[in-house]
PDB file of C-alpha atoms and ligand atoms in Angstrom:
ATOM      1  CA  MET F   1     -22.766   8.536  -2.778  1.00 98.00           C
ATOM      2  CA  GLN F   2     -23.626   5.514  -4.871  1.00 98.00           C
ATOM      3  CA  HIS F   3     -22.857   2.067  -3.517  1.00 98.00           C
ATOM      4  CA  PHE F   4     -22.260  -0.948  -5.741  1.00 98.00           C
ATOM      5  CA  ALA F   5     -21.640  -4.552  -4.762  1.00 98.00           C
ATOM      6  CA  THR F   6     -21.615  -6.174  -8.178  1.00 99.00           C
ATOM      7  CA  ILE F   7     -19.129  -5.960 -11.022  1.00 99.00           C
ATOM      8  CA  ALA F   8     -21.936  -5.236 -13.517  1.00 98.00           C
ATOM      9  CA  GLU F   9     -23.246  -2.220 -11.540  1.00 98.00           C
ATOM     10  CA  GLN F  10     -19.777  -0.755 -10.980  1.00 98.00           C
ATOM     11  CA  ARG F  11     -18.771  -1.207 -14.609  1.00 98.00           C
ATOM     12  CA  ARG F  12     -22.041   0.341 -15.854  1.00 98.00           C
ATOM     13  CA  TYR F  13     -21.460   3.398 -13.626  1.00 98.00           C
ATOM     14  CA  SER F  14     -17.839   3.868 -14.739  1.00 98.00           C
ATOM     15  CA  ARG F  15     -18.653   3.465 -18.417  1.00 98.00           C
ATOM     16  CA  GLU F  16     -21.555   5.905 -18.198  1.00 98.00           C
ATOM     17  CA  GLU F  17     -19.366   8.517 -16.485  1.00 98.00           C
ATOM     18  CA  ARG F  18     -16.569   8.136 -18.999  1.00 98.00           C
ATOM     19  CA  ARG F  19     -19.004   8.191 -21.923  1.00 98.00           C
ATOM     20  CA  SER F  20     -20.296  11.495 -20.529  1.00 98.00           C
ATOM     21  CA  GLY F  21     -16.769  12.882 -20.623  1.00 98.00           C
ATOM     22  CA  ARG F  22     -16.018  12.652 -16.901  1.00 98.00           C
ATOM     23  CA  SER F  23     -12.743  11.069 -15.779  1.00 98.00           C
ATOM     24  CA  VAL F  24     -12.852   8.343 -13.122  1.00 99.00           C
ATOM     25  CA  VAL F  25     -10.275   8.020 -10.343  1.00 99.00           C
ATOM     26  CA  LEU F  26     -10.026   4.828  -8.284  1.00 99.00           C
ATOM     27  CA  VAL F  27      -8.713   4.573  -4.727  1.00 99.00           C
ATOM     28  CA  PRO F  28      -8.435   0.850  -3.911  1.00 99.00           C
ATOM     29  CA  THR F  29      -8.601   0.077  -0.170  1.00 98.00           C
ATOM     30  CA  MET F  30      -9.248  -2.764   2.238  1.00 98.00           C
ATOM     31  CA  GLY F  31     -11.393  -0.524   4.454  1.00 98.00           C
ATOM     32  CA  ALA F  32     -10.760   0.312   8.128  1.00 97.00           C
ATOM     33  CA  LEU F  33     -10.216   3.788   6.744  1.00 98.00           C
ATOM     34  CA  HIS F  34      -8.075   6.423   8.460  1.00 97.00           C
ATOM     35  CA  ASP F  35      -6.704   9.854   7.597  1.00 98.00           C
ATOM     36  CA  GLY F  36      -4.028   8.265   5.388  1.00 98.00           C
ATOM     37  CA  HIS F  37      -6.766   6.839   3.132  1.00 98.00           C
ATOM     38  CA  MET F  38      -8.674  10.115   3.276  1.00 98.00           C
ATOM     39  CA  SER F  39      -5.581  11.977   2.035  1.00 98.00           C
ATOM     40  CA  LEU F  40      -5.603   9.625  -0.993  1.00 98.00           C
ATOM     41  CA  VAL F  41      -9.290  10.424  -1.520  1.00 98.00           C
ATOM     42  CA  ALA F  42      -8.490  14.157  -1.407  1.00 98.00           C
ATOM     43  CA  LEU F  43      -5.709  13.601  -3.959  1.00 98.00           C
ATOM     44  CA  ALA F  44      -8.106  11.571  -6.121  1.00 98.00           C
ATOM     45  CA  LYS F  45     -10.576  14.464  -6.141  1.00 98.00           C
ATOM     46  CA  GLU F  46      -7.838  16.711  -7.547  1.00 98.00           C
ATOM     47  CA  LYS F  47      -7.026  14.211 -10.291  1.00 98.00           C
ATOM     48  CA  GLY F  48     -10.439  13.661 -11.867  1.00 98.00           C
ATOM     49  CA  GLN F  49     -14.146  14.310 -11.871  1.00 98.00           C
ATOM     50  CA  ARG F  50     -15.519  11.108 -10.299  1.00 98.00           C
ATOM     51  CA  VAL F  51     -13.916   9.330  -7.358  1.00 99.00           C
ATOM     52  CA  VAL F  52     -14.596   5.634  -6.794  1.00 99.00           C
ATOM     53  CA  VAL F  53     -13.290   3.944  -3.622  1.00 99.00           C
ATOM     54  CA  SER F  54     -13.195   0.153  -3.476  1.00 99.00           C
ATOM     55  CA  ILE F  55     -13.353  -1.608  -0.139  1.00 98.00           C
ATOM     56  CA  PHE F  56     -12.396  -5.270  -0.335  1.00 98.00           C
ATOM     57  CA  VAL F  57     -10.423  -7.287   2.201  1.00 98.00           C
ATOM     58  CA  ASN F  58      -8.642  -9.423  -0.343  1.00 98.00           C
ATOM     59  CA  PRO F  59      -8.136 -12.967   0.987  1.00 98.00           C
ATOM     60  CA  LEU F  60      -5.583 -13.716  -1.760  1.00 98.00           C
ATOM     61  CA  GLN F  61      -3.016 -11.338  -0.280  1.00 98.00           C
ATOM     62  CA  PHE F  62      -3.007 -12.798   3.243  1.00 97.00           C
ATOM     63  CA  ASP F  63      -0.419 -15.481   3.808  1.00 92.00           C
ATOM     64  CA  ARG F  64      -1.814 -16.346   7.263  1.00 93.00           C
ATOM     65  CA  PRO F  65      -5.509 -17.129   7.946  1.00 95.00           C
ATOM     66  CA  ASP F  66      -5.250 -15.600  11.465  1.00 94.00           C
ATOM     67  CA  ASP F  67      -4.024 -12.313   9.965  1.00 93.00           C
ATOM     68  CA  LEU F  68      -6.986 -12.247   7.571  1.00 96.00           C
ATOM     69  CA  ALA F  69      -9.427 -13.062  10.397  1.00 95.00           C
ATOM     70  CA  ALA F  70      -7.976 -10.279  12.585  1.00 93.00           C
ATOM     71  CA  TYR F  71      -8.048  -7.625   9.834  1.00 95.00           C
ATOM     72  CA  PRO F  72     -10.281  -4.788  11.104  1.00 95.00           C
ATOM     73  CA  GLN F  73     -13.615  -4.339   9.291  1.00 96.00           C
ATOM     74  CA  THR F  74     -15.491  -1.096   9.931  1.00 97.00           C
ATOM     75  CA  LEU F  75     -17.772  -0.751   6.901  1.00 98.00           C
ATOM     76  CA  ALA F  76     -20.449   1.542   8.404  1.00 98.00           C
ATOM     77  CA  ALA F  77     -17.844   4.038   9.645  1.00 98.00           C
ATOM     78  CA  ASP F  78     -15.944   3.783   6.342  1.00 98.00           C
ATOM     79  CA  LEU F  79     -19.050   4.587   4.297  1.00 98.00           C
ATOM     80  CA  ALA F  80     -19.846   7.587   6.525  1.00 98.00           C
ATOM     81  CA  MET F  81     -16.294   8.942   6.096  1.00 98.00           C
ATOM     82  CA  LEU F  82     -16.386   8.501   2.316  1.00 98.00           C
ATOM     83  CA  ALA F  83     -19.807  10.132   1.983  1.00 98.00           C
ATOM     84  CA  ALA F  84     -18.645  13.087   4.121  1.00 98.00           C
ATOM     85  CA  ALA F  85     -15.567  13.439   1.904  1.00 98.00           C
ATOM     86  CA  GLY F  86     -17.740  13.728  -1.210  1.00 98.00           C
ATOM     87  CA  VAL F  87     -16.788  10.398  -2.792  1.00 99.00           C
ATOM     88  CA  ASP F  88     -19.039   9.619  -5.761  1.00 99.00           C
ATOM     89  CA  ALA F  89     -19.201   5.834  -5.574  1.00 99.00           C
ATOM     90  CA  VAL F  90     -18.033   3.009  -3.384  1.00 99.00           C
ATOM     91  CA  PHE F  91     -17.508  -0.546  -4.628  1.00 99.00           C
ATOM     92  CA  THR F  92     -17.752  -3.280  -1.994  1.00 98.00           C
ATOM     93  CA  PRO F  93     -17.826  -6.667  -3.727  1.00 98.00           C
ATOM     94  CA  ALA F  94     -18.219  -9.883  -1.740  1.00 98.00           C
ATOM     95  CA  VAL F  95     -15.415 -12.442  -1.978  1.00 98.00           C
ATOM     96  CA  GLY F  96     -17.574 -14.653  -4.244  1.00 98.00           C
ATOM     97  CA  GLU F  97     -18.139 -11.745  -6.623  1.00 98.00           C
ATOM     98  CA  LEU F  98     -14.408 -11.300  -7.327  1.00 98.00           C
ATOM     99  CA  TYR F  99     -13.383 -14.933  -6.866  1.00 98.00           C
ATOM    100  CA  PRO F 100     -16.281 -17.158  -7.886  1.00 98.00           C
ATOM    101  CA  GLN F 101     -16.083 -20.953  -7.749  1.00 98.00           C
ATOM    102  CA  GLY F 102     -13.414 -22.138 -10.207  1.00 98.00           C
ATOM    103  CA  PHE F 103     -11.368 -18.909 -10.145  1.00 98.00           C
ATOM    104  CA  ALA F 104      -7.935 -19.981 -11.402  1.00 98.00           C
ATOM    105  CA  THR F 105      -6.052 -17.001 -12.876  1.00 98.00           C
ATOM    106  CA  PHE F 106      -3.376 -14.989 -11.088  1.00 98.00           C
ATOM    107  CA  VAL F 107      -1.149 -12.045 -11.940  1.00 98.00           C
ATOM    108  CA  GLU F 108       2.440 -12.252 -10.746  1.00 98.00           C
ATOM    109  CA  VAL F 109       5.264  -9.744 -11.140  1.00 98.00           C
ATOM    110  CA  VAL F 110       8.621 -11.557 -10.976  1.00 98.00           C
ATOM    111  CA  GLY F 111      12.217 -10.419 -10.491  1.00 98.00           C
ATOM    112  CA  PRO F 112      13.973  -8.131  -8.023  1.00 97.00           C
ATOM    113  CA  LEU F 113      10.764  -6.368  -6.969  1.00 98.00           C
ATOM    114  CA  THR F 114       9.296  -9.572  -5.596  1.00 98.00           C
ATOM    115  CA  ASP F 115      12.242 -11.442  -4.070  1.00 97.00           C
ATOM    116  CA  LYS F 116      12.896  -9.305  -1.004  1.00 98.00           C
ATOM    117  CA  LEU F 117      11.341  -7.234   1.832  1.00 98.00           C
ATOM    118  CA  CYS F 118       7.598  -7.916   2.146  1.00 97.00           C
ATOM    119  CA  ALA F 119       7.664 -10.353  -0.775  1.00 97.00           C
ATOM    120  CA  ALA F 120      10.162 -12.619   0.984  1.00 97.00           C
ATOM    121  CA  ALA F 121       8.442 -12.202   4.340  1.00 95.00           C
ATOM    122  CA  ARG F 122       4.909 -12.872   3.028  1.00 96.00           C
ATOM    123  CA  PRO F 123       4.959 -15.509   0.254  1.00 96.00           C
ATOM    124  CA  GLY F 124       2.133 -15.020  -2.241  1.00 97.00           C
ATOM    125  CA  HIS F 125       1.205 -11.595  -0.843  1.00 98.00           C
ATOM    126  CA  PHE F 126       2.066  -9.553  -3.929  1.00 98.00           C
ATOM    127  CA  ARG F 127       0.581 -12.141  -6.279  1.00 98.00           C
ATOM    128  CA  GLY F 128      -2.663 -11.564  -4.388  1.00 98.00           C
ATOM    129  CA  VAL F 129      -2.255  -7.775  -4.549  1.00 98.00           C
ATOM    130  CA  ALA F 130      -1.421  -7.749  -8.278  1.00 98.00           C
ATOM    131  CA  THR F 131      -4.322 -10.078  -9.061  1.00 99.00           C
ATOM    132  CA  VAL F 132      -6.939  -8.068  -7.183  1.00 99.00           C
ATOM    133  CA  VAL F 133      -5.663  -4.691  -8.421  1.00 99.00           C
ATOM    134  CA  CYS F 134      -5.646  -5.983 -12.008  1.00 99.00           C
ATOM    135  CA  LYS F 135      -9.257  -7.113 -11.563  1.00 99.00           C
ATOM    136  CA  LEU F 136     -10.305  -3.815  -9.941  1.00 99.00           C
ATOM    137  CA  LEU F 137      -8.731  -1.858 -12.804  1.00 99.00           C
ATOM    138  CA  HIS F 138     -10.629  -3.967 -15.321  1.00 98.00           C
ATOM    139  CA  ILE F 139     -13.899  -3.547 -13.447  1.00 98.00           C
ATOM    140  CA  VAL F 140     -13.717   0.164 -12.584  1.00 99.00           C
ATOM    141  CA  GLU F 141     -11.807   1.178 -15.735  1.00 98.00           C
ATOM    142  CA  PRO F 142     -10.388   4.320 -14.079  1.00 98.00           C
ATOM    143  CA  ASP F 143      -8.294   6.947 -15.824  1.00 98.00           C
ATOM    144  CA  VAL F 144      -6.193   7.290 -12.675  1.00 98.00           C
ATOM    145  CA  ALA F 145      -5.555   4.998  -9.678  1.00 98.00           C
ATOM    146  CA  VAL F 146      -4.200   6.373  -6.399  1.00 98.00           C
ATOM    147  CA  PHE F 147      -1.976   4.416  -3.987  1.00 98.00           C
ATOM    148  CA  GLY F 148      -0.139   5.316  -0.779  1.00 98.00           C
ATOM    149  CA  GLU F 149       3.635   5.674  -0.677  1.00 96.00           C
ATOM    150  CA  LYS F 150       3.658   3.869   2.678  1.00 96.00           C
ATOM    151  CA  ASP F 151       3.363   0.593   0.742  1.00 97.00           C
ATOM    152  CA  LEU F 152       6.275   1.485  -1.514  1.00 97.00           C
ATOM    153  CA  GLN F 153       7.035  -2.028  -2.731  1.00 98.00           C
ATOM    154  CA  GLN F 154       3.347  -2.507  -3.555  1.00 98.00           C
ATOM    155  CA  VAL F 155       3.302   0.744  -5.567  1.00 98.00           C
ATOM    156  CA  LEU F 156       6.341  -0.318  -7.593  1.00 97.00           C
ATOM    157  CA  ILE F 157       4.892  -3.783  -8.254  1.00 98.00           C
ATOM    158  CA  ILE F 158       1.522  -2.368  -9.317  1.00 98.00           C
ATOM    159  CA  SER F 159       3.214   0.223 -11.580  1.00 98.00           C
ATOM    160  CA  THR F 160       5.263  -2.554 -13.184  1.00 97.00           C
ATOM    161  CA  MET F 161       2.151  -4.693 -13.721  1.00 98.00           C
ATOM    162  CA  ILE F 162       0.323  -1.746 -15.311  1.00 98.00           C
ATOM    163  CA  ARG F 163       3.277  -1.014 -17.586  1.00 98.00           C
ATOM    164  CA  ASP F 164       3.830  -4.647 -18.569  1.00 98.00           C
ATOM    165  CA  LEU F 165       0.143  -5.402 -19.232  1.00 98.00           C
ATOM    166  CA  ASP F 166      -0.371  -2.087 -21.086  1.00 98.00           C
ATOM    167  CA  LEU F 167      -3.253  -1.101 -18.818  1.00 98.00           C
ATOM    168  CA  PRO F 168      -4.512   2.380 -19.746  1.00 98.00           C
ATOM    169  CA  VAL F 169      -4.348   3.931 -16.285  1.00 98.00           C
ATOM    170  CA  GLU F 170      -2.113   6.522 -14.663  1.00 98.00           C
ATOM    171  CA  VAL F 171      -0.730   5.740 -11.193  1.00 98.00           C
ATOM    172  CA  VAL F 172      -0.620   8.592  -8.689  1.00 98.00           C
ATOM    173  CA  VAL F 173       1.229   8.117  -5.392  1.00 97.00           C
ATOM    174  CA  GLY F 174       0.154   9.969  -2.233  1.00 97.00           C
ATOM    175  CA  PRO F 175       2.675  10.669   0.553  1.00 95.00           C
ATOM    176  CA  THR F 176       2.674   8.685   3.792  1.00 96.00           C
ATOM    177  CA  VAL F 177       0.540  10.310   6.476  1.00 96.00           C
ATOM    178  CA  ARG F 178       1.934  10.032  10.003  1.00 96.00           C
ATOM    179  CA  GLU F 179       0.449  10.459  13.459  1.00 95.00           C
ATOM    180  CA  ALA F 180       1.775  13.482  15.366  1.00 94.00           C
ATOM    181  CA  ASP F 181       4.377  11.215  17.023  1.00 93.00           C
ATOM    182  CA  GLY F 182       5.667   9.851  13.701  1.00 94.00           C
ATOM    183  CA  LEU F 183       3.897   6.478  13.461  1.00 96.00           C
ATOM    184  CA  PRO F 184       2.717   5.962   9.875  1.00 97.00           C
ATOM    185  CA  MET F 185      -1.066   5.595   9.710  1.00 97.00           C
ATOM    186  CA  SER F 186      -2.145   2.027   9.072  1.00 97.00           C
ATOM    187  CA  SER F 187      -5.349   0.050   9.549  1.00 95.00           C
ATOM    188  CA  ARG F 188      -3.234  -2.378  11.561  1.00 94.00           C
ATOM    189  CA  ASN F 189      -2.435   0.288  14.205  1.00 96.00           C
ATOM    190  CA  ARG F 190      -5.915  -0.319  15.652  1.00 94.00           C
ATOM    191  CA  ARG F 191      -4.782  -3.768  16.744  1.00 95.00           C
ATOM    192  CA  LEU F 192      -1.958  -2.379  18.908  1.00 96.00           C
ATOM    193  CA  THR F 193      -2.389  -2.294  22.673  1.00 95.00           C
ATOM    194  CA  ALA F 194      -1.452   0.951  24.464  1.00 96.00           C
ATOM    195  CA  SER F 195       2.002  -0.454  25.280  1.00 96.00           C
ATOM    196  CA  GLY F 196       2.347  -1.850  21.727  1.00 96.00           C
ATOM    197  CA  ARG F 197       1.512   1.593  20.361  1.00 96.00           C
ATOM    198  CA  THR F 198       4.428   3.056  22.365  1.00 96.00           C
ATOM    199  CA  LYS F 199       6.808   0.283  21.298  1.00 96.00           C
ATOM    200  CA  ALA F 200       5.765   0.732  17.646  1.00 97.00           C
ATOM    201  CA  LEU F 201       7.344   4.196  17.661  1.00 97.00           C
ATOM    202  CA  ALA F 202      10.744   2.500  17.730  1.00 97.00           C
ATOM    203  CA  LEU F 203      10.291   1.834  14.000  1.00 97.00           C
ATOM    204  CA  PRO F 204      10.003   5.456  12.749  1.00 96.00           C
ATOM    205  CA  ARG F 205      12.498   6.557  15.428  1.00 96.00           C
ATOM    206  CA  GLY F 206      15.099   4.021  14.272  1.00 97.00           C
ATOM    207  CA  LEU F 207      14.601   5.092  10.653  1.00 97.00           C
ATOM    208  CA  GLU F 208      14.925   8.754  11.597  1.00 95.00           C
ATOM    209  CA  LEU F 209      18.119   8.097  13.586  1.00 96.00           C
ATOM    210  CA  ALA F 210      19.514   6.275  10.559  1.00 97.00           C
ATOM    211  CA  ASN F 211      18.568   9.233   8.355  1.00 96.00           C
ATOM    212  CA  GLN F 212      20.360  11.608  10.710  1.00 95.00           C
ATOM    213  CA  ALA F 213      23.423   9.347  10.604  1.00 97.00           C
ATOM    214  CA  PHE F 214      23.205   9.316   6.798  1.00 97.00           C
ATOM    215  CA  LYS F 215      23.059  13.108   6.725  1.00 95.00           C
ATOM    216  CA  ALA F 216      26.092  13.165   9.032  1.00 96.00           C
ATOM    217  CA  GLY F 217      28.052  11.056   6.542  1.00 97.00           C
ATOM    218  CA  THR F 218      27.375   7.379   7.377  1.00 98.00           C
ATOM    219  CA  ARG F 219      27.042   5.357   4.173  1.00 98.00           C
ATOM    220  CA  ALA F 220      27.519   1.703   5.199  1.00 98.00           C
ATOM    221  CA  SER F 221      24.112   0.009   5.050  1.00 98.00           C
ATOM    222  CA  VAL F 222      24.861  -2.194   8.077  1.00 98.00           C
ATOM    223  CA  ALA F 223      25.657   0.864  10.180  1.00 98.00           C
ATOM    224  CA  LEU F 224      22.414   2.553   9.107  1.00 98.00           C
ATOM    225  CA  MET F 225      20.384  -0.600   9.725  1.00 98.00           C
ATOM    226  CA  GLU F 226      21.946  -0.932  13.173  1.00 98.00           C
ATOM    227  CA  HIS F 227      20.046   2.192  14.272  1.00 97.00           C
ATOM    228  CA  VAL F 228      16.768   0.477  13.430  1.00 97.00           C
ATOM    229  CA  TYR F 229      17.727  -2.804  15.133  1.00 97.00           C
ATOM    230  CA  ASN F 230      18.977  -0.949  18.228  1.00 96.00           C
ATOM    231  CA  GLU F 231      15.721   0.954  18.631  1.00 96.00           C
ATOM    232  CA  LEU F 232      13.484  -2.053  18.038  1.00 96.00           C
ATOM    233  CA  LEU F 233      15.285  -4.777  19.903  1.00 93.00           C
ATOM    234  CA  ILE F 234      15.360  -3.041  23.290  1.00 93.00           C
ATOM    235  CA  HIS F 235      11.625  -3.803  23.596  1.00 90.00           C
ATOM    236  CA  ASP F 236      10.085  -7.089  24.741  1.00 93.00           C
ATOM    237  CA  GLY F 237       7.562  -8.460  22.270  1.00 92.00           C
ATOM    238  CA  VAL F 238       9.193  -6.767  19.273  1.00 95.00           C
ATOM    239  CA  GLU F 239      10.650  -8.893  16.494  1.00 95.00           C
ATOM    240  CA  VAL F 240      12.358  -7.516  13.392  1.00 97.00           C
ATOM    241  CA  ASP F 241      10.926  -9.068  10.222  1.00 97.00           C
ATOM    242  CA  TYR F 242      13.375  -7.373   7.849  1.00 97.00           C
ATOM    243  CA  CYS F 243      15.528  -4.286   7.551  1.00 98.00           C
ATOM    244  CA  ASP F 244      17.305  -3.424   4.306  1.00 98.00           C
ATOM    245  CA  VAL F 245      18.787  -0.601   2.279  1.00 98.00           C
ATOM    246  CA  ILE F 246      17.519  -0.700  -1.306  1.00 98.00           C
ATOM    247  CA  ALA F 247      18.375   1.281  -4.449  1.00 96.00           C
ATOM    248  CA  LEU F 248      15.107   2.341  -6.097  1.00 91.00           C
ATOM    249  CA  LYS F 249      16.605   1.796  -9.530  1.00 89.00           C
ATOM    250  CA  GLY F 250      16.664  -1.965 -10.035  1.00 93.00           C
ATOM    251  CA  PHE F 251      15.337  -2.502  -6.511  1.00 96.00           C
ATOM    252  CA  ALA F 252      18.626  -4.082  -5.380  1.00 97.00           C
ATOM    253  CA  GLU F 253      19.970  -4.402  -1.840  1.00 97.00           C
ATOM    254  CA  VAL F 254      23.004  -2.135  -1.504  1.00 98.00           C
ATOM    255  CA  GLU F 255      25.971  -2.281   0.870  1.00 98.00           C
ATOM    256  CA  THR F 256      26.630   1.435   0.482  1.00 98.00           C
ATOM    257  CA  ALA F 257      23.703   3.838   0.674  1.00 98.00           C
ATOM    258  CA  GLU F 258      23.357   6.856  -1.583  1.00 96.00           C
ATOM    259  CA  ALA F 259      21.058   9.869  -1.440  1.00 95.00           C
ATOM    260  CA  GLY F 260      17.662   8.558  -2.480  1.00 94.00           C
ATOM    261  CA  SER F 261      18.267   4.951  -1.327  1.00 97.00           C
ATOM    262  CA  ILE F 262      15.387   3.461   0.627  1.00 97.00           C
ATOM    263  CA  LEU F 263      15.810   2.169   4.178  1.00 98.00           C
ATOM    264  CA  ALA F 264      12.855  -0.150   4.734  1.00 98.00           C
ATOM    265  CA  ALA F 265      11.917  -2.191   7.777  1.00 98.00           C
ATOM    266  CA  ALA F 266       9.119  -4.386   9.057  1.00 98.00           C
ATOM    267  CA  ALA F 267       8.587  -5.539  12.626  1.00 97.00           C
ATOM    268  CA  PHE F 268       6.099  -7.504  14.660  1.00 97.00           C
ATOM    269  CA  VAL F 269       4.982  -5.523  17.704  1.00 96.00           C
ATOM    270  CA  ASP F 270       3.092  -7.819  20.072  1.00 92.00           C
ATOM    271  CA  GLY F 271       2.172  -9.910  17.014  1.00 93.00           C
ATOM    272  CA  VAL F 272       1.009  -6.973  14.831  1.00 94.00           C
ATOM    273  CA  ARG F 273       3.067  -6.570  11.662  1.00 95.00           C
ATOM    274  CA  LEU F 274       4.079  -2.968  10.905  1.00 97.00           C
ATOM    275  CA  ILE F 275       6.109  -1.583   7.999  1.00 98.00           C
ATOM    276  CA  ASP F 276       7.820   1.733   7.424  1.00 97.00           C
ATOM    277  CA  HIS F 277      10.567   3.198   5.252  1.00 97.00           C
ATOM    278  CA  ILE F 278      12.408   6.422   4.566  1.00 96.00           C
ATOM    279  CA  GLN F 279      14.247   7.755   1.604  1.00 95.00           C
ATOM    280  CA  LEU F 280      17.740   8.576   2.842  1.00 96.00           C
ATOM    281  CA  GLY F 281      18.357  12.307   2.474  1.00 90.00           C
ATOM    282  CA  GLY F 282      17.221  12.134  -1.126  1.00 65.00           C
ATOM    283  CA  PRO F 283      14.920  13.787  -3.615  1.00 55.00           C
ATOM    284  CA  ALA F 284      11.138  13.598  -3.391  1.00 51.00           C
ATOM    285  CA  LEU F 285       9.996  10.038  -3.977  1.00 55.00           C
ATOM    286  CA  GLN F 286       7.981  10.863  -7.098  1.00 52.00           C
ATOM    287  CA  VAL F 287      11.151  12.181  -8.749  1.00 53.00           C
ATOM    288  CA  ALA F 288      12.978   8.982  -7.890  1.00 53.00           C
ATOM    289  CA  LEU F 289      10.045   6.852  -9.063  1.00 57.00           C
ATOM    290  CA  ASP F 290      10.050   8.672 -12.396  1.00 60.00           C
ATOM    291  CA  GLU F 291      13.799   8.188 -12.706  1.00 55.00           C
ATOM    292  CA  ALA F 292      13.356   4.506 -11.908  1.00 51.00           C
ATOM    293  CA  GLY F 293      10.993   4.270 -14.874  1.00 54.00           C
ATOM    294  CA  HIS F 294       7.773   3.741 -12.899  1.00 53.00           C
TER     295      HIS F 294
HETATM  296  O1  PAF W   1      -2.997  -1.340   0.069  1.00 74.83           O
HETATM  297  C1  PAF W   1      -4.055  -1.970   0.198  1.00 74.83           C
HETATM  298  O2  PAF W   1      -4.935  -1.616   0.967  1.00 74.83           O
HETATM  299  C2  PAF W   1      -4.264  -3.243  -0.627  1.00 74.83           C
HETATM  300  O3  PAF W   1      -3.085  -3.950  -0.775  1.00 74.83           O
HETATM  301  C3  PAF W   1      -4.933  -2.991  -1.976  1.00 74.83           C
HETATM  302  C4  PAF W   1      -4.047  -2.133  -2.893  1.00 74.83           C
HETATM  303  C5  PAF W   1      -6.268  -2.293  -1.788  1.00 74.83           C
HETATM  304  C6  PAF W   1      -5.183  -4.316  -2.699  1.00 74.83           C
HETATM  305  O4  PAF W   1      -6.000  -5.156  -1.952  1.00 74.83           O
END
């Protein structure tokens, strides 16, 4: 596995591969890799001939300095996992490489995608995500970029940016990978204490109870959201950040859920911010994403 830390080296590698007729697939990450990331790597290997994984804890997308400082960094273990998975190249730029002195340009998607859920809860977060992903796409020049469905709002924002800026890259979305007990895999899970880990299950459980209620005929968004609140709020140290029912098309909050609507929630569990969502009784997400024009 090749390892690049500079933009020039990474770009030279990508261009050489593409000139030789091999397609390049990028999996952007912030490291602290887990099986969810590795499922994206496996998907990337199916989509092209060369897989590049970037590892960069992007300071621009953290709205709180303490959250950035606490973000887990496990580079040696990450590199070992990527090498074992047969990744071709890893790109690990330093902060000064991507944001040198005088850096002053940002990419911002505006409108309904960025006025609710994580965007409202974390001001500036998606501007940071869009900016770094735009830069990574320019540096790596992949044919395909792979993202996880767990960060649904992020996927939609990145797809919109790619469409609007005419970037020549295909977005592929990998399904959320869950622990055996239902908790979606996340680098942040490592920061949970044993009791926090148990409390965190209230999030997928609440969503699943809401989904069951939906399948049994409940359509009022408040009634569906109540299942999530009820599960979460019985625990000390758990705070609901947001809970909403969203139509994928137009990304609007809806009072009445339909098949395919998204129930999304975020909660702080002993100070660790976790997100999760489900698609209420609907079609596979990729179908809905295509229908939504992403
Ligand atoms: O999902 C993530 O890990 C990050 O938001 C991303 C896409 C790598 C950008 O920093």
